[in-house]
mmCIF file with all atom_site columns, C-alpha atoms in Angstrom:
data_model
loop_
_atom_site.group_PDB
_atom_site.id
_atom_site.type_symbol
_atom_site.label_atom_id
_atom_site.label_alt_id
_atom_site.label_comp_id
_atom_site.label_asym_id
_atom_site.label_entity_id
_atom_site.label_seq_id
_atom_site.pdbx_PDB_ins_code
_atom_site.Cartn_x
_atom_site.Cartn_y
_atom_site.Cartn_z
_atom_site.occupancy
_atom_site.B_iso_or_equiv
_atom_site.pdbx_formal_charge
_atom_site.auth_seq_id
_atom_site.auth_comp_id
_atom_site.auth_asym_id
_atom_site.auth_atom_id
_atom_site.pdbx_PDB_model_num
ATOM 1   C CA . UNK A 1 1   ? -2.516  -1.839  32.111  1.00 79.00 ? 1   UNK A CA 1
ATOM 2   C CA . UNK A 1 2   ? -0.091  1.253   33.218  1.00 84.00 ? 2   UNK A CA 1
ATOM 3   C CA . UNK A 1 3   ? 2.307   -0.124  30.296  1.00 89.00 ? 3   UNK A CA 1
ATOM 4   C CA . UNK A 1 4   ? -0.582  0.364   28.037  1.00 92.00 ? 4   UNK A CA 1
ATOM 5   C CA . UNK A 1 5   ? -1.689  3.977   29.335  1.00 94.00 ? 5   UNK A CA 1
ATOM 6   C CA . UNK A 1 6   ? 1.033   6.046   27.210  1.00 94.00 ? 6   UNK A CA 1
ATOM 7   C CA . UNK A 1 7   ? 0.049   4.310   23.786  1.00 94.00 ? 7   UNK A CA 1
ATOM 8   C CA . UNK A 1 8   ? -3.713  4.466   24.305  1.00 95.00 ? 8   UNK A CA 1
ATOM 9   C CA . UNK A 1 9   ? -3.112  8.444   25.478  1.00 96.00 ? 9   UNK A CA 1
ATOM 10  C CA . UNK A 1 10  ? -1.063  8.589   21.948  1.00 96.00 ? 10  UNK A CA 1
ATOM 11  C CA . UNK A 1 11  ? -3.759  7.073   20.443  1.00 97.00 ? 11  UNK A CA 1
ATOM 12  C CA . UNK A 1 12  ? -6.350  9.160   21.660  1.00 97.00 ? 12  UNK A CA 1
ATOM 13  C CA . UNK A 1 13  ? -4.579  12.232  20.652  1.00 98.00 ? 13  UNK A CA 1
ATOM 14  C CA . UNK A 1 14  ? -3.612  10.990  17.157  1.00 97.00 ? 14  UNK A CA 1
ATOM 15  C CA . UNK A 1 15  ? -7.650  10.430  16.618  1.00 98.00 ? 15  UNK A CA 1
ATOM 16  C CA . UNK A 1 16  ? -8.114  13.721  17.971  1.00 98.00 ? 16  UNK A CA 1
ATOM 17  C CA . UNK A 1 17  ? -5.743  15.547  15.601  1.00 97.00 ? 17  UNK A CA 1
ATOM 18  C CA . UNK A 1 18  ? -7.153  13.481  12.807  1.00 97.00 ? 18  UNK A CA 1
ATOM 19  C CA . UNK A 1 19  ? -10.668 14.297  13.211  1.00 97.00 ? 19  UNK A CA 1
ATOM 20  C CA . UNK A 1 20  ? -10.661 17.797  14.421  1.00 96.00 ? 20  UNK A CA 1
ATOM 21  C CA . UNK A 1 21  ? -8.598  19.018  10.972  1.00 95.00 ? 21  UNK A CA 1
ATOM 22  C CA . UNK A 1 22  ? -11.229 17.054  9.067   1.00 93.00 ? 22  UNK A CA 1
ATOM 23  C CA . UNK A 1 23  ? -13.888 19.278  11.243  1.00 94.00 ? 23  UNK A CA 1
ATOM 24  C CA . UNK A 1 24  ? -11.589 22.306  10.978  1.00 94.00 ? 24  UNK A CA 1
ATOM 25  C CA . UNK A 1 25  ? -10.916 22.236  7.435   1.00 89.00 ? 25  UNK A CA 1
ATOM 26  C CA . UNK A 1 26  ? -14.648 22.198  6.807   1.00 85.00 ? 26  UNK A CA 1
ATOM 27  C CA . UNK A 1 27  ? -15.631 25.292  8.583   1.00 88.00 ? 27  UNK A CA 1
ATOM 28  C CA . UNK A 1 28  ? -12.065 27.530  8.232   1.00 89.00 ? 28  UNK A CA 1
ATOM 29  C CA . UNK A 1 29  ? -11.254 26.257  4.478   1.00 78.00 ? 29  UNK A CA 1
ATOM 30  C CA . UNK A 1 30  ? -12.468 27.939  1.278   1.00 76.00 ? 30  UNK A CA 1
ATOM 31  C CA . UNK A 1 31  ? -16.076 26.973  -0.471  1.00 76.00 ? 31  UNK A CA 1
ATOM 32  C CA . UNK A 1 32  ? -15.640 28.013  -3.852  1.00 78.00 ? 32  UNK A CA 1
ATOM 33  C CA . UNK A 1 33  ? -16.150 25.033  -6.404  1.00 77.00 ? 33  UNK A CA 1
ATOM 34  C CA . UNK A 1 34  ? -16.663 25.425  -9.899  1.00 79.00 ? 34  UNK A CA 1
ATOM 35  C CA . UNK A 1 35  ? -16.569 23.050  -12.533 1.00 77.00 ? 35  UNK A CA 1
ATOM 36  C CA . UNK A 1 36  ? -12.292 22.873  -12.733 1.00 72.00 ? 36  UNK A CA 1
ATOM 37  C CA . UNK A 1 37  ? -12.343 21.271  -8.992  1.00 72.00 ? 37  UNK A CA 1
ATOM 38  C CA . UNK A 1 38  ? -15.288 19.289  -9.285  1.00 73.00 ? 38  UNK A CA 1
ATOM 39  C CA . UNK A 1 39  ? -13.666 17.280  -12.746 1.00 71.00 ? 39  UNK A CA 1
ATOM 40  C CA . UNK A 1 40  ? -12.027 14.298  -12.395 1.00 69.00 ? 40  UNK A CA 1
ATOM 41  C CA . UNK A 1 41  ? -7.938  14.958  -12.442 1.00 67.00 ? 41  UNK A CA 1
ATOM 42  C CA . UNK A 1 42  ? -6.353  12.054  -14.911 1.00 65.00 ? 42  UNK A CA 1
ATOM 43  C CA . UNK A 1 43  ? -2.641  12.875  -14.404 1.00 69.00 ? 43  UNK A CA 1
ATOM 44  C CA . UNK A 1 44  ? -2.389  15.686  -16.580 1.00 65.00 ? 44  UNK A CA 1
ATOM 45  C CA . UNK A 1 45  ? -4.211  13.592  -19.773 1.00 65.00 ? 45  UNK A CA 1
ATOM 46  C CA . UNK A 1 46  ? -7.909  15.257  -20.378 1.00 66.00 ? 46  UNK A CA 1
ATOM 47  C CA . UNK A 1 47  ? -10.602 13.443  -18.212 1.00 61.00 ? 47  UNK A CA 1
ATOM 48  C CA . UNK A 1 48  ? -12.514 11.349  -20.170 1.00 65.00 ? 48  UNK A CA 1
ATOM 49  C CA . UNK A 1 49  ? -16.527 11.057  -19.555 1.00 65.00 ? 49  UNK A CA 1
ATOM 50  C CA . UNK A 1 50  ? -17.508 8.289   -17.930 1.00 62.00 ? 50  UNK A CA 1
ATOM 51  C CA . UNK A 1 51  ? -20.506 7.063   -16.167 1.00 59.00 ? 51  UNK A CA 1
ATOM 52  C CA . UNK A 1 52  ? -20.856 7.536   -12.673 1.00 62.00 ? 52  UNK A CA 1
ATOM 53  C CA . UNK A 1 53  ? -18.869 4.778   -10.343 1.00 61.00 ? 53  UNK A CA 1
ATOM 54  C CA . UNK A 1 54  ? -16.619 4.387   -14.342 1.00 62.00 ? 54  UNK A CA 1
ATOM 55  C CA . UNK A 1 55  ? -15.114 0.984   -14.638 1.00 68.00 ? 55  UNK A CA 1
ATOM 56  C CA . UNK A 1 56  ? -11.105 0.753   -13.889 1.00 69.00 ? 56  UNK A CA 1
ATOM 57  C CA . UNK A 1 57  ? -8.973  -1.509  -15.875 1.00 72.00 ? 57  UNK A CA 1
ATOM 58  C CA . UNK A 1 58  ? -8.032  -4.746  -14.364 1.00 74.00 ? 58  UNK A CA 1
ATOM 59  C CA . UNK A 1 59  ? -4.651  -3.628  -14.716 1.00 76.00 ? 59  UNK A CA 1
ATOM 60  C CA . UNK A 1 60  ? -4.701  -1.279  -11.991 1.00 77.00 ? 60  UNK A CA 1
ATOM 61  C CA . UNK A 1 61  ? -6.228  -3.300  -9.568  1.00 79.00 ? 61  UNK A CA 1
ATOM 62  C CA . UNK A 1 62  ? -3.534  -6.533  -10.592 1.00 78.00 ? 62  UNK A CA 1
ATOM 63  C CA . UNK A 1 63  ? -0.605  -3.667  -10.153 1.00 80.00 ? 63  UNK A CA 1
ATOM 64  C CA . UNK A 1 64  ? -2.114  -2.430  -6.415  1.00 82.00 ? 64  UNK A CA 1
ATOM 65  C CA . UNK A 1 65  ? -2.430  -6.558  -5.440  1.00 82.00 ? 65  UNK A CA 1
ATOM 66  C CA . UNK A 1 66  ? 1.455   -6.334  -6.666  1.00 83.00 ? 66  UNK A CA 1
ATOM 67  C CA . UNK A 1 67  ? 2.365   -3.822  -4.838  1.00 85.00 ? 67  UNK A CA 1
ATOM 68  C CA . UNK A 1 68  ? 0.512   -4.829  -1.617  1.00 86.00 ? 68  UNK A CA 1
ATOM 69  C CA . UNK A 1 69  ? 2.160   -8.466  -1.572  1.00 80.00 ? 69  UNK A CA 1
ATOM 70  C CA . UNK A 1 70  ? 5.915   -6.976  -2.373  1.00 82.00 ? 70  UNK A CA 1
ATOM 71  C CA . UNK A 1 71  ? 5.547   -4.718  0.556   1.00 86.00 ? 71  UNK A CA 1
ATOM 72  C CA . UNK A 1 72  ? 4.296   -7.035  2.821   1.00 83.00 ? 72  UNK A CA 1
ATOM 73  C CA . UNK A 1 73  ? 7.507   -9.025  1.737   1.00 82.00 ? 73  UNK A CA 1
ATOM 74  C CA . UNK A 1 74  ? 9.290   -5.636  2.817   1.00 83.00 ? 74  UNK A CA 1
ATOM 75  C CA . UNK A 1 75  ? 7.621   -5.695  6.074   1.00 87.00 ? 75  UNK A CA 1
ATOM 76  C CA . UNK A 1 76  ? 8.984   -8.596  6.956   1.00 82.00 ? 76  UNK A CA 1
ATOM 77  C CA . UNK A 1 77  ? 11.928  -8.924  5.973   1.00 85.00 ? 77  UNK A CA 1
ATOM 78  C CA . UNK A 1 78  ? 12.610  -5.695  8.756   1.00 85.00 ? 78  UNK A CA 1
ATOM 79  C CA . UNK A 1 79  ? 12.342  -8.119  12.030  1.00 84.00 ? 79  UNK A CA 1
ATOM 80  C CA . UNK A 1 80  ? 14.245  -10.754 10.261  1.00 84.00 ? 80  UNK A CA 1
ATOM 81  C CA . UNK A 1 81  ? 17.065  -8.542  9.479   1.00 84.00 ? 81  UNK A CA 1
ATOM 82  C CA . UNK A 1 82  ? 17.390  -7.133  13.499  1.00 86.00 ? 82  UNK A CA 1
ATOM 83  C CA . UNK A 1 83  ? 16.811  -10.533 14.926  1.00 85.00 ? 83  UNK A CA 1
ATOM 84  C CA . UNK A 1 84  ? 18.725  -12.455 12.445  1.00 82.00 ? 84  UNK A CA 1
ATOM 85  C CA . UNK A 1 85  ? 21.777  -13.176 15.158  1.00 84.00 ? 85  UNK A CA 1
ATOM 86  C CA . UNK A 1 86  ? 19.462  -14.659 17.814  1.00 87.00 ? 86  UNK A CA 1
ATOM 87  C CA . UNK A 1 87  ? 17.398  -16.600 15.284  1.00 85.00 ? 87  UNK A CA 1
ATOM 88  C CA . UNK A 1 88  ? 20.585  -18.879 13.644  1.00 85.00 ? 88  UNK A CA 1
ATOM 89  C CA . UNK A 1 89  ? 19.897  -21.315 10.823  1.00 89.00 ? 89  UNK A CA 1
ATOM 90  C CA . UNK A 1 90  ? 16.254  -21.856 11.222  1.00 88.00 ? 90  UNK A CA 1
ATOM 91  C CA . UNK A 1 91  ? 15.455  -17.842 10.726  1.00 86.00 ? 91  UNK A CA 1
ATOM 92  C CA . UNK A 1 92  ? 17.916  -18.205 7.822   1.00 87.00 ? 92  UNK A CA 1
ATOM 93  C CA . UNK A 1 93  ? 15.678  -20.923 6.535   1.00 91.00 ? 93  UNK A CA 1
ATOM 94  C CA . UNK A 1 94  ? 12.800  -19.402 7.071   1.00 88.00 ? 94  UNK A CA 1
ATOM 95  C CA . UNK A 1 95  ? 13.425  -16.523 5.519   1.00 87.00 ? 95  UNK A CA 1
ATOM 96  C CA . UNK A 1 96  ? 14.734  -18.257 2.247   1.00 90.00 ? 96  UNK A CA 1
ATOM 97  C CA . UNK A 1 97  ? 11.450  -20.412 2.261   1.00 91.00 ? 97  UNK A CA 1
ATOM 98  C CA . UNK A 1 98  ? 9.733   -16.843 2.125   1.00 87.00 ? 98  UNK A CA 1
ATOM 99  C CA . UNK A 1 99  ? 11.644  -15.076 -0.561  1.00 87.00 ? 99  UNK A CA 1
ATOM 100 C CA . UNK A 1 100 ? 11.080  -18.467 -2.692  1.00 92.00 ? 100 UNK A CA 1
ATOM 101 C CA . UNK A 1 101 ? 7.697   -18.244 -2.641  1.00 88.00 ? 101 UNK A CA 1
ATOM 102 C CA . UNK A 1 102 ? 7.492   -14.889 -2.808  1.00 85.00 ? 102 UNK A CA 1
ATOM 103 C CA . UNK A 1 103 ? 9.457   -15.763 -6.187  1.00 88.00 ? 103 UNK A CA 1
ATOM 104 C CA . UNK A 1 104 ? 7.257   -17.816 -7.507  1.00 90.00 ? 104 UNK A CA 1
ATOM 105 C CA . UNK A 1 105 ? 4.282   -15.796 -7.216  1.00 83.00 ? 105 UNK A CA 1
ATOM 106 C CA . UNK A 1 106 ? 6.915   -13.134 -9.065  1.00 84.00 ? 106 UNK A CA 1
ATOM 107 C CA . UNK A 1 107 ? 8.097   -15.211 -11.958 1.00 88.00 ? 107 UNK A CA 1
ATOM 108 C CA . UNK A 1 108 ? 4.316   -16.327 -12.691 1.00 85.00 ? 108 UNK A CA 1
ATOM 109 C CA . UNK A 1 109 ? 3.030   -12.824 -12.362 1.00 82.00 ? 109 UNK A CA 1
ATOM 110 C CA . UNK A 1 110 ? 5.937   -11.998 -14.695 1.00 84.00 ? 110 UNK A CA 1
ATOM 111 C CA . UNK A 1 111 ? 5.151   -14.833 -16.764 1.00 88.00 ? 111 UNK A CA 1
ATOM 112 C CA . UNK A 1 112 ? 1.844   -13.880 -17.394 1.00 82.00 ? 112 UNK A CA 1
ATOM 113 C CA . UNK A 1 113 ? 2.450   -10.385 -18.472 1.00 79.00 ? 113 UNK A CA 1
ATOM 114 C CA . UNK A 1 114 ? 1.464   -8.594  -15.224 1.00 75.00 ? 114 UNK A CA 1
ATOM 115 C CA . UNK A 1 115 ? 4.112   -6.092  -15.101 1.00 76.00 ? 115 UNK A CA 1
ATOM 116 C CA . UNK A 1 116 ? 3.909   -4.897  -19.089 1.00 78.00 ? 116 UNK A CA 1
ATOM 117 C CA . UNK A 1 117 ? 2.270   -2.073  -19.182 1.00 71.00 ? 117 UNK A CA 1
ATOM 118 C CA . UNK A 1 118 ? -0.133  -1.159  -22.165 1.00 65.00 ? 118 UNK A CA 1
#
């Protein structure tokens, strides 16, 4: 448990720091809205009206699902890379089994038009 004690203690403190400048910004931070802040921000395009909880194009979600599997990939490919030495041919196999499949899920997302965008 004493191996444990330093990363529960950073823990602790990150959670601390985290919730006491949510709690901080609420009483030391400015209160002045007006309509400007309260408007939806579209990227510099004018906000459209939409109804409250407004429907997002499938596209965004299929690009975040995209982005979520290639940086798992990412993730890891980090251990592979610092362990490759000790891990010989079957980490090299491994690792090629990965990337294919992580291939194929490219190509057909590819294939199917999921990185055009409109």
């Amino acid at each position: 448990m004493e191996l444990y004690t330093p990363v529960l203690v950073l823990a602790a403190l990150a959670a601390l720091f985290a919730v006491g400048s949510v709690v901080m910004s609420a009483f030391v931070g400015p209160a002045r809205y007006n309509r400007a802040k309260l408007d939806s921000y579209e990227c510099g395009i004018e906000p459209t009206p939409q109804a409250i909880g407004g429907r997002f194009p499938v596209k965004y979600y299929i690009t975040a699902m995209l982005f979520i599997v290639f940086d798992i990939e990412i993730i890891f490919l980090y251990p592979w890379a610092v362990h490759f030495d000790a891990m010989g041919w079957f980490g090299l196999i491994e690792m090629v089994v990965f990337i294919a499949t992580v291939f194929v899920a490219y190509a057909y997302v590819w294939r199917r038009g999921g990185l055009e965008w409109d």
